PDB file of N, CA and C in Angstrom:
ATOM      1  N   MET A   1      15.915  65.543   5.208  1.00  0.00           N
ATOM      2  CA  MET A   1      16.697  66.759   5.136  1.00  0.00           C
ATOM      3  C   MET A   1      16.250  67.685   6.272  1.00  0.00           C
ATOM      4  N   PRO A   2      17.198  68.247   7.016  1.00  0.00           N
ATOM      5  CA  PRO A   2      16.805  69.097   8.143  1.00  0.00           C
ATOM      6  C   PRO A   2      16.057  70.348   7.697  1.00  0.00           C
ATOM      7  N   ASN A   3      15.102  70.738   8.514  1.00  0.00           N
ATOM      8  CA  ASN A   3      14.307  71.933   8.255  1.00  0.00           C
ATOM      9  C   ASN A   3      14.940  73.073   9.049  1.00  0.00           C
ATOM     10  N   ILE A   4      15.734  73.909   8.384  1.00  0.00           N
ATOM     11  CA  ILE A   4      16.474  74.984   9.030  1.00  0.00           C
ATOM     12  C   ILE A   4      15.901  76.317   8.575  1.00  0.00           C
ATOM     13  N   LYS A   5      15.616  77.161   9.556  1.00  0.00           N
ATOM     14  CA  LYS A   5      15.019  78.464   9.252  1.00  0.00           C
ATOM     15  C   LYS A   5      15.674  79.543  10.101  1.00  0.00           C
ATOM     16  N   PRO A   6      15.716  80.763   9.602  1.00  0.00           N
ATOM     17  CA  PRO A   6      16.187  81.862  10.451  1.00  0.00           C
ATOM     18  C   PRO A   6      15.163  82.143  11.549  1.00  0.00           C
ATOM     19  N   ILE A   7      15.640  82.547  12.702  1.00  0.00           N
ATOM     20  CA  ILE A   7      14.753  82.792  13.835  1.00  0.00           C
ATOM     21  C   ILE A   7      13.731  83.884  13.512  1.00  0.00           C
ATOM     22  N   SER A   8      14.047  84.739  12.570  1.00  0.00           N
ATOM     23  CA  SER A   8      13.114  85.797  12.181  1.00  0.00           C
ATOM     24  C   SER A   8      11.822  85.234  11.587  1.00  0.00           C
ATOM     25  N   ASP A   9      11.854  83.971  11.115  1.00  0.00           N
ATOM     26  CA  ASP A   9      10.634  83.342  10.596  1.00  0.00           C
ATOM     27  C   ASP A   9       9.585  83.144  11.685  1.00  0.00           C
ATOM     28  N   LEU A  10       9.975  83.279  12.947  1.00  0.00           N
ATOM     29  CA  LEU A  10       9.007  83.127  14.031  1.00  0.00           C
ATOM     30  C   LEU A  10       8.019  84.285  14.081  1.00  0.00           C
ATOM     31  N   ARG A  11       8.237  85.306  13.278  1.00  0.00           N
ATOM     32  CA  ARG A  11       7.222  86.370  13.190  1.00  0.00           C
ATOM     33  C   ARG A  11       5.889  85.755  12.765  1.00  0.00           C
ATOM     34  N   ASN A  12       5.985  84.715  11.958  1.00  0.00           N
ATOM     35  CA  ASN A  12       4.804  83.959  11.561  1.00  0.00           C
ATOM     36  C   ASN A  12       4.931  82.576  12.213  1.00  0.00           C
ATOM     37  N   TYR A  13       4.869  82.559  13.558  1.00  0.00           N
ATOM     38  CA  TYR A  13       5.148  81.327  14.298  1.00  0.00           C
ATOM     39  C   TYR A  13       4.163  80.203  13.985  1.00  0.00           C
ATOM     40  N   THR A  14       2.944  80.535  13.619  1.00  0.00           N
ATOM     41  CA  THR A  14       1.960  79.497  13.311  1.00  0.00           C
ATOM     42  C   THR A  14       2.434  78.649  12.128  1.00  0.00           C
ATOM     43  N   ALA A  15       2.963  79.295  11.106  1.00  0.00           N
ATOM     44  CA  ALA A  15       3.453  78.563   9.933  1.00  0.00           C
ATOM     45  C   ALA A  15       4.631  77.676  10.313  1.00  0.00           C
ATOM     46  N   VAL A  16       5.522  78.182  11.171  1.00  0.00           N
ATOM     47  CA  VAL A  16       6.686  77.398  11.590  1.00  0.00           C
ATOM     48  C   VAL A  16       6.233  76.199  12.425  1.00  0.00           C
ATOM     49  N   VAL A  17       5.355  76.436  13.395  1.00  0.00           N
ATOM     50  CA  VAL A  17       4.870  75.362  14.263  1.00  0.00           C
ATOM     51  C   VAL A  17       4.129  74.300  13.450  1.00  0.00           C
ATOM     52  N   ASN A  18       3.429  74.693  12.424  1.00  0.00           N
ATOM     53  CA  ASN A  18       2.711  73.726  11.591  1.00  0.00           C
ATOM     54  C   ASN A  18       3.655  72.790  10.833  1.00  0.00           C
ATOM     55  N   GLU A  19       4.917  73.176  10.709  1.00  0.00           N
ATOM     56  CA  GLU A  19       5.901  72.327  10.031  1.00  0.00           C
ATOM     57  C   GLU A  19       6.500  71.286  10.973  1.00  0.00           C
ATOM     58  N   VAL A  20       6.252  71.426  12.270  1.00  0.00           N
ATOM     59  CA  VAL A  20       6.807  70.506  13.259  1.00  0.00           C
ATOM     60  C   VAL A  20       5.893  69.297  13.392  1.00  0.00           C
ATOM     61  N   SER A  21       6.494  68.122  13.362  1.00  0.00           N
ATOM     62  CA  SER A  21       5.765  66.880  13.612  1.00  0.00           C
ATOM     63  C   SER A  21       6.760  65.886  14.191  1.00  0.00           C
ATOM     64  N   TYR A  22       6.242  64.729  14.591  1.00  0.00           N
ATOM     65  CA  TYR A  22       7.122  63.712  15.166  1.00  0.00           C
ATOM     66  C   TYR A  22       8.218  63.363  14.159  1.00  0.00           C
ATOM     67  N   GLY A  23       9.455  63.510  14.571  1.00  0.00           N
ATOM     68  CA  GLY A  23      10.588  63.197  13.701  1.00  0.00           C
ATOM     69  C   GLY A  23      10.947  64.305  12.727  1.00  0.00           C
ATOM     70  N   ASN A  24      10.185  65.370  12.727  1.00  0.00           N
ATOM     71  CA  ASN A  24      10.449  66.500  11.826  1.00  0.00           C
ATOM     72  C   ASN A  24      10.621  67.759  12.668  1.00  0.00           C
ATOM     73  N   ARG A  25      11.837  67.995  13.089  1.00  0.00           N
ATOM     74  CA  ARG A  25      12.154  69.164  13.914  1.00  0.00           C
ATOM     75  C   ARG A  25      12.397  70.368  13.020  1.00  0.00           C
ATOM     76  N   VAL A  26      12.217  71.532  13.599  1.00  0.00           N
ATOM     77  CA  VAL A  26      12.575  72.770  12.918  1.00  0.00           C
ATOM     78  C   VAL A  26      13.731  73.384  13.693  1.00  0.00           C
ATOM     79  N   TYR A  27      14.844  73.589  13.022  1.00  0.00           N
ATOM     80  CA  TYR A  27      16.026  74.188  13.623  1.00  0.00           C
ATOM     81  C   TYR A  27      16.044  75.669  13.285  1.00  0.00           C
ATOM     82  N   LEU A  28      16.241  76.488  14.296  1.00  0.00           N
ATOM     83  CA  LEU A  28      16.255  77.934  14.096  1.00  0.00           C
ATOM     84  C   LEU A  28      17.680  78.464  14.235  1.00  0.00           C
ATOM     85  N   THR A  29      18.024  79.393  13.347  1.00  0.00           N
ATOM     86  CA  THR A  29      19.357  79.983  13.366  1.00  0.00           C
ATOM     87  C   THR A  29      19.262  81.462  13.695  1.00  0.00           C
ATOM     88  N   ARG A  30      20.326  81.957  14.301  1.00  0.00           N
ATOM     89  CA  ARG A  30      20.460  83.394  14.564  1.00  0.00           C
ATOM     90  C   ARG A  30      21.820  83.802  14.013  1.00  0.00           C
ATOM     91  N   ASN A  31      21.816  84.762  13.122  1.00  0.00           N
ATOM     92  CA  ASN A  31      23.044  85.213  12.463  1.00  0.00           C
ATOM     93  C   ASN A  31      23.799  84.058  11.813  1.00  0.00           C
ATOM     94  N   GLY A  32      23.045  83.121  11.245  1.00  0.00           N
ATOM     95  CA  GLY A  32      23.639  82.016  10.512  1.00  0.00           C
ATOM     96  C   GLY A  32      24.141  80.865  11.368  1.00  0.00           C
ATOM     97  N   HIS A  33      23.962  80.949  12.678  1.00  0.00           N
ATOM     98  CA  HIS A  33      24.424  79.894  13.587  1.00  0.00           C
ATOM     99  C   HIS A  33      23.231  79.270  14.294  1.00  0.00           C
ATOM    100  N   GLY A  34      23.313  77.984  14.561  1.00  0.00           N
ATOM    101  CA  GLY A  34      22.238  77.287  15.247  1.00  0.00           C
ATOM    102  C   GLY A  34      21.907  77.954  16.573  1.00  0.00           C
ATOM    103  N   SER A  35      20.629  78.140  16.834  1.00  0.00           N
ATOM    104  CA  SER A  35      20.183  78.798  18.055  1.00  0.00           C
ATOM    105  C   SER A  35      19.321  77.875  18.906  1.00  0.00           C
ATOM    106  N   CYS A  36      18.303  77.259  18.298  1.00  0.00           N
ATOM    107  CA  CYS A  36      17.414  76.368  19.039  1.00  0.00           C
ATOM    108  C   CYS A  36      16.647  75.494  18.051  1.00  0.00           C
ATOM    109  N   ALA A  37      15.872  74.574  18.632  1.00  0.00           N
ATOM    110  CA  ALA A  37      15.079  73.670  17.807  1.00  0.00           C
ATOM    111  C   ALA A  37      13.681  73.566  18.381  1.00  0.00           C
ATOM    112  N   ILE A  38      12.726  73.331  17.525  1.00  0.00           N
ATOM    113  CA  ILE A  38      11.346  73.085  17.947  1.00  0.00           C
ATOM    114  C   ILE A  38      11.045  71.638  17.581  1.00  0.00           C
ATOM    115  N   ILE A  39      10.609  70.856  18.609  1.00  0.00           N
ATOM    116  CA  ILE A  39      10.313  69.455  18.355  1.00  0.00           C
ATOM    117  C   ILE A  39       8.928  69.115  18.888  1.00  0.00           C
ATOM    118  N   ASP A  40       8.381  68.038  18.380  1.00  0.00           N
ATOM    119  CA  ASP A  40       7.078  67.529  18.783  1.00  0.00           C
ATOM    120  C   ASP A  40       7.129  67.100  20.255  1.00  0.00           C
ATOM    121  N   MET A  41       6.056  67.351  21.012  1.00  0.00           N
ATOM    122  CA  MET A  41       6.017  67.028  22.438  1.00  0.00           C
ATOM    123  C   MET A  41       6.168  65.537  22.693  1.00  0.00           C
ATOM    124  N   GLN A  42       5.558  64.693  21.886  1.00  0.00           N
ATOM    125  CA  GLN A  42       5.689  63.249  22.067  1.00  0.00           C
ATOM    126  C   GLN A  42       7.148  62.831  21.904  1.00  0.00           C
ATOM    127  N   GLU A  43       7.816  63.413  20.917  1.00  0.00           N
ATOM    128  CA  GLU A  43       9.229  63.103  20.695  1.00  0.00           C
ATOM    129  C   GLU A  43      10.070  63.578  21.879  1.00  0.00           C
ATOM    130  N   LEU A  44       9.755  64.742  22.419  1.00  0.00           N
ATOM    131  CA  LEU A  44      10.477  65.262  23.583  1.00  0.00           C
ATOM    132  C   LEU A  44      10.295  64.335  24.782  1.00  0.00           C
ATOM    133  N   ASP A  45       9.064  63.875  25.022  1.00  0.00           N
ATOM    134  CA  ASP A  45       8.807  62.950  26.125  1.00  0.00           C
ATOM    135  C   ASP A  45       9.630  61.673  25.969  1.00  0.00           C
ATOM    136  N   GLU A  46       9.688  61.145  24.759  1.00  0.00           N
ATOM    137  CA  GLU A  46      10.465  59.927  24.515  1.00  0.00           C
ATOM    138  C   GLU A  46      11.954  60.171  24.723  1.00  0.00           C
ATOM    139  N   LEU A  47      12.436  61.323  24.308  1.00  0.00           N
ATOM    140  CA  LEU A  47      13.849  61.656  24.534  1.00  0.00           C
ATOM    141  C   LEU A  47      14.148  61.772  26.025  1.00  0.00           C
ATOM    142  N   ASP A  48      13.227  62.373  26.789  1.00  0.00           N
ATOM    143  CA  ASP A  48      13.399  62.482  28.238  1.00  0.00           C
ATOM    144  C   ASP A  48      13.431  61.105  28.894  1.00  0.00           C
ATOM    145  N   LYS A  49      12.549  60.204  28.455  1.00  0.00           N
ATOM    146  CA  LYS A  49      12.535  58.839  28.997  1.00  0.00           C
ATOM    147  C   LYS A  49      13.836  58.117  28.663  1.00  0.00           C
ATOM    148  N   GLN A  50      14.317  58.301  27.441  1.00  0.00           N
ATOM    149  CA  GLN A  50      15.569  57.659  27.034  1.00  0.00           C
ATOM    150  C   GLN A  50      16.739  58.189  27.854  1.00  0.00           C
ATOM    151  N   LYS A  51      16.747  59.480  28.118  1.00  0.00           N
ATOM    152  CA  LYS A  51      17.806  60.080  28.937  1.00  0.00           C
ATOM    153  C   LYS A  51      17.764  59.503  30.351  1.00  0.00           C
ATOM    154  N   ALA A  52      16.577  59.391  30.933  1.00  0.00           N
ATOM    155  CA  ALA A  52      16.438  58.836  32.279  1.00  0.00           C
ATOM    156  C   ALA A  52      16.905  57.378  32.308  1.00  0.00           C
ATOM    157  N   LEU A  53      16.564  56.605  31.287  1.00  0.00           N
ATOM    158  CA  LEU A  53      16.993  55.215  31.207  1.00  0.00           C
ATOM    159  C   LEU A  53      18.514  55.118  31.115  1.00  0.00           C
ATOM    160  N   ASN A  54      19.116  55.966  30.306  1.00  0.00           N
ATOM    161  CA  ASN A  54      20.577  55.969  30.179  1.00  0.00           C
ATOM    162  C   ASN A  54      21.238  56.321  31.505  1.00  0.00           C
ATOM    163  N   GLN A  55      20.675  57.282  32.241  1.00  0.00           N
ATOM    164  CA  GLN A  55      21.230  57.646  33.541  1.00  0.00           C
ATOM    165  C   GLN A  55      21.103  56.491  34.527  1.00  0.00           C
ATOM    166  N   LEU A  56      19.976  55.786  34.501  1.00  0.00           N
ATOM    167  CA  LEU A  56      19.781  54.629  35.372  1.00  0.00           C
ATOM    168  C   LEU A  56      20.794  53.539  35.050  1.00  0.00           C
ATOM    169  N   LEU A  57      20.988  53.250  33.767  1.00  0.00           N
ATOM    170  CA  LEU A  57      21.948  52.222  33.370  1.00  0.00           C
ATOM    171  C   LEU A  57      23.366  52.590  33.798  1.00  0.00           C
ATOM    172  N   LEU A  58      23.712  53.864  33.714  1.00  0.00           N
ATOM    173  CA  LEU A  58      25.031  54.323  34.153  1.00  0.00           C
ATOM    174  C   LEU A  58      25.199  54.090  35.653  1.00  0.00           C
ATOM    175  N   LYS A  59      24.174  54.426  36.436  1.00  0.00           N
ATOM    176  CA  LYS A  59      24.235  54.208  37.890  1.00  0.00           C
ATOM    177  C   LYS A  59      24.341  52.721  38.216  1.00  0.00           C
ATOM    178  N   LEU A  60      23.620  51.884  37.479  1.00  0.00           N
ATOM    179  CA  LEU A  60      23.701  50.441  37.699  1.00  0.00           C
ATOM    180  C   LEU A  60      25.094  49.903  37.372  1.00  0.00           C
ATOM    181  N   GLN A  61      25.717  50.420  36.322  1.00  0.00           N
ATOM    182  CA  GLN A  61      27.079  50.014  35.978  1.00  0.00           C
ATOM    183  C   GLN A  61      28.053  50.425  37.083  1.00  0.00           C
ATOM    184  N   GLU A  62      27.865  51.639  37.618  1.00  0.00           N
ATOM    185  CA  GLU A  62      28.717  52.104  38.714  1.00  0.00           C
ATOM    186  C   GLU A  62      28.540  51.205  39.938  1.00  0.00           C
ATOM    187  N   ALA A  63      27.307  50.828  40.230  1.00  0.00           N
ATOM    188  CA  ALA A  63      27.031  49.959  41.371  1.00  0.00           C
ATOM    189  C   ALA A  63      27.661  48.587  41.159  1.00  0.00           C
ATOM    190  N   GLU A  64      27.582  48.063  39.959  1.00  0.00           N
ATOM    191  CA  GLU A  64      28.172  46.757  39.663  1.00  0.00           C
ATOM    192  C   GLU A  64      29.684  46.798  39.845  1.00  0.00           C
ATOM    193  N   LYS A  65      30.325  47.867  39.379  1.00  0.00           N
ATOM    194  CA  LYS A  65      31.771  48.012  39.552  1.00  0.00           C
ATOM    195  C   LYS A  65      32.126  48.088  41.036  1.00  0.00           C
ATOM    196  N   SER A  66      31.302  48.784  41.801  1.00  0.00           N
ATOM    197  CA  SER A  66      31.529  48.900  43.239  1.00  0.00           C
ATOM    198  C   SER A  66      31.429  47.542  43.921  1.00  0.00           C
ATOM    199  N   VAL A  67      30.433  46.745  43.554  1.00  0.00           N
ATOM    200  CA  VAL A  67      30.263  45.411  44.131  1.00  0.00           C
ATOM    201  C   VAL A  67      31.466  44.539  43.796  1.00  0.00           C
ATOM    202  N   ILE A  68      31.946  44.635  42.573  1.00  0.00           N
ATOM    203  CA  ILE A  68      33.094  43.830  42.159  1.00  0.00           C
ATOM    204  C   ILE A  68      34.345  44.257  42.923  1.00  0.00           C
ATOM    205  N   ALA A  69      34.542  45.567  43.059  1.00  0.00           N
ATOM    206  CA  ALA A  69      35.748  46.079  43.710  1.00  0.00           C
ATOM    207  C   ALA A  69      35.709  45.933  45.226  1.00  0.00           C
ATOM    208  N   GLU A  70      34.553  46.198  45.834  1.00  0.00           N
ATOM    209  CA  GLU A  70      34.476  46.254  47.289  1.00  0.00           C
ATOM    210  C   GLU A  70      33.766  45.060  47.908  1.00  0.00           C
ATOM    211  N   GLY A  71      33.050  44.297  47.134  1.00  0.00           N
ATOM    212  CA  GLY A  71      32.317  43.160  47.661  1.00  0.00           C
ATOM    213  C   GLY A  71      31.022  43.591  48.328  1.00  0.00           C
ATOM    214  N   THR A  72      30.389  42.647  48.982  1.00  0.00           N
ATOM    215  CA  THR A  72      29.116  42.913  49.654  1.00  0.00           C
ATOM    216  C   THR A  72      29.197  42.430  51.088  1.00  0.00           C
ATOM    217  N   ILE A  73      28.176  42.766  51.874  1.00  0.00           N
ATOM    218  CA  ILE A  73      28.082  42.267  53.246  1.00  0.00           C
ATOM    219  C   ILE A  73      26.736  41.583  53.405  1.00  0.00           C
ATOM    220  N   SER A  74      26.643  40.723  54.409  1.00  0.00           N
ATOM    221  CA  SER A  74      25.394  40.004  54.636  1.00  0.00           C
ATOM    222  C   SER A  74      24.378  40.913  55.311  1.00  0.00           C
ATOM    223  N   ALA A  75      23.135  40.470  55.329  1.00  0.00           N
ATOM    224  CA  ALA A  75      22.069  41.238  55.984  1.00  0.00           C
ATOM    225  C   ALA A  75      22.348  41.377  57.469  1.00  0.00           C
ATOM    226  N   ASP A  76      22.875  40.324  58.093  1.00  0.00           N
ATOM    227  CA  ASP A  76      23.200  40.382  59.519  1.00  0.00           C
ATOM    228  C   ASP A  76      24.283  41.415  59.795  1.00  0.00           C
ATOM    229  N   GLU A  77      25.308  41.446  58.928  1.00  0.00           N
ATOM    230  CA  GLU A  77      26.378  42.425  59.094  1.00  0.00           C
ATOM    231  C   GLU A  77      25.853  43.846  58.914  1.00  0.00           C
ATOM    232  N   LEU A  78      24.944  44.026  57.979  1.00  0.00           N
ATOM    233  CA  LEU A  78      24.362  45.342  57.747  1.00  0.00           C
ATOM    234  C   LEU A  78      23.554  45.796  58.955  1.00  0.00           C
ATOM    235  N   GLU A  79      22.732  44.906  59.493  1.00  0.00           N
ATOM    236  CA  GLU A  79      21.938  45.251  60.682  1.00  0.00           C
ATOM    237  C   GLU A  79      22.844  45.623  61.848  1.00  0.00           C
ATOM    238  N   LYS A  80      23.928  44.863  62.018  1.00  0.00           N
ATOM    239  CA  LYS A  80      24.871  45.139  63.094  1.00  0.00           C
ATOM    240  C   LYS A  80      25.538  46.508  62.885  1.00  0.00           C
ATOM    241  N   GLU A  81      25.936  46.794  61.640  1.00  0.00           N
ATOM    242  CA  GLU A  81      26.596  48.065  61.318  1.00  0.00           C
ATOM    243  C   GLU A  81      25.652  49.247  61.548  1.00  0.00           C
ATOM    244  N   LEU A  82      24.372  49.055  61.235  1.00  0.00           N
ATOM    245  CA  LEU A  82      23.379  50.124  61.402  1.00  0.00           C
ATOM    246  C   LEU A  82      22.822  50.182  62.822  1.00  0.00           C
ATOM    247  N   GLY A  83      23.145  49.192  63.629  1.00  0.00           N
ATOM    248  CA  GLY A  83      22.640  49.158  64.993  1.00  0.00           C
ATOM    249  C   GLY A  83      21.174  48.763  65.085  1.00  0.00           C
ATOM    250  N   VAL A  84      20.722  47.993  64.122  1.00  0.00           N
ATOM    251  CA  VAL A  84      19.341  47.543  64.082  1.00  0.00           C
ATOM    252  C   VAL A  84      19.346  46.045  64.386  1.00  0.00           C
ATOM    253  N   SER A  85      18.766  45.678  65.506  1.00  0.00           N
ATOM    254  CA  SER A  85      18.716  44.245  65.835  1.00  0.00           C
ATOM    255  C   SER A  85      17.456  43.923  66.579  1.00  0.00           C
TER     256      SER A  85
END
């Protein structure tokens, strides 16, 4: 069950922070609407890694589509195009 608290509970921030653990976020509301969340640092690091992995996979999919649509060139053709010989 989500741990939802009014942002005013941060007056006693130590008690709120003590409720945060891996997989147990604290959601803060302002005027009854979601405002922000407090999450465990290890969980945040894992979420950041997952986001980076998803972005990499998206770029790889784009590259694969480009190769299929446009084809590739040989190393010799690339050197010639770049003027490196």
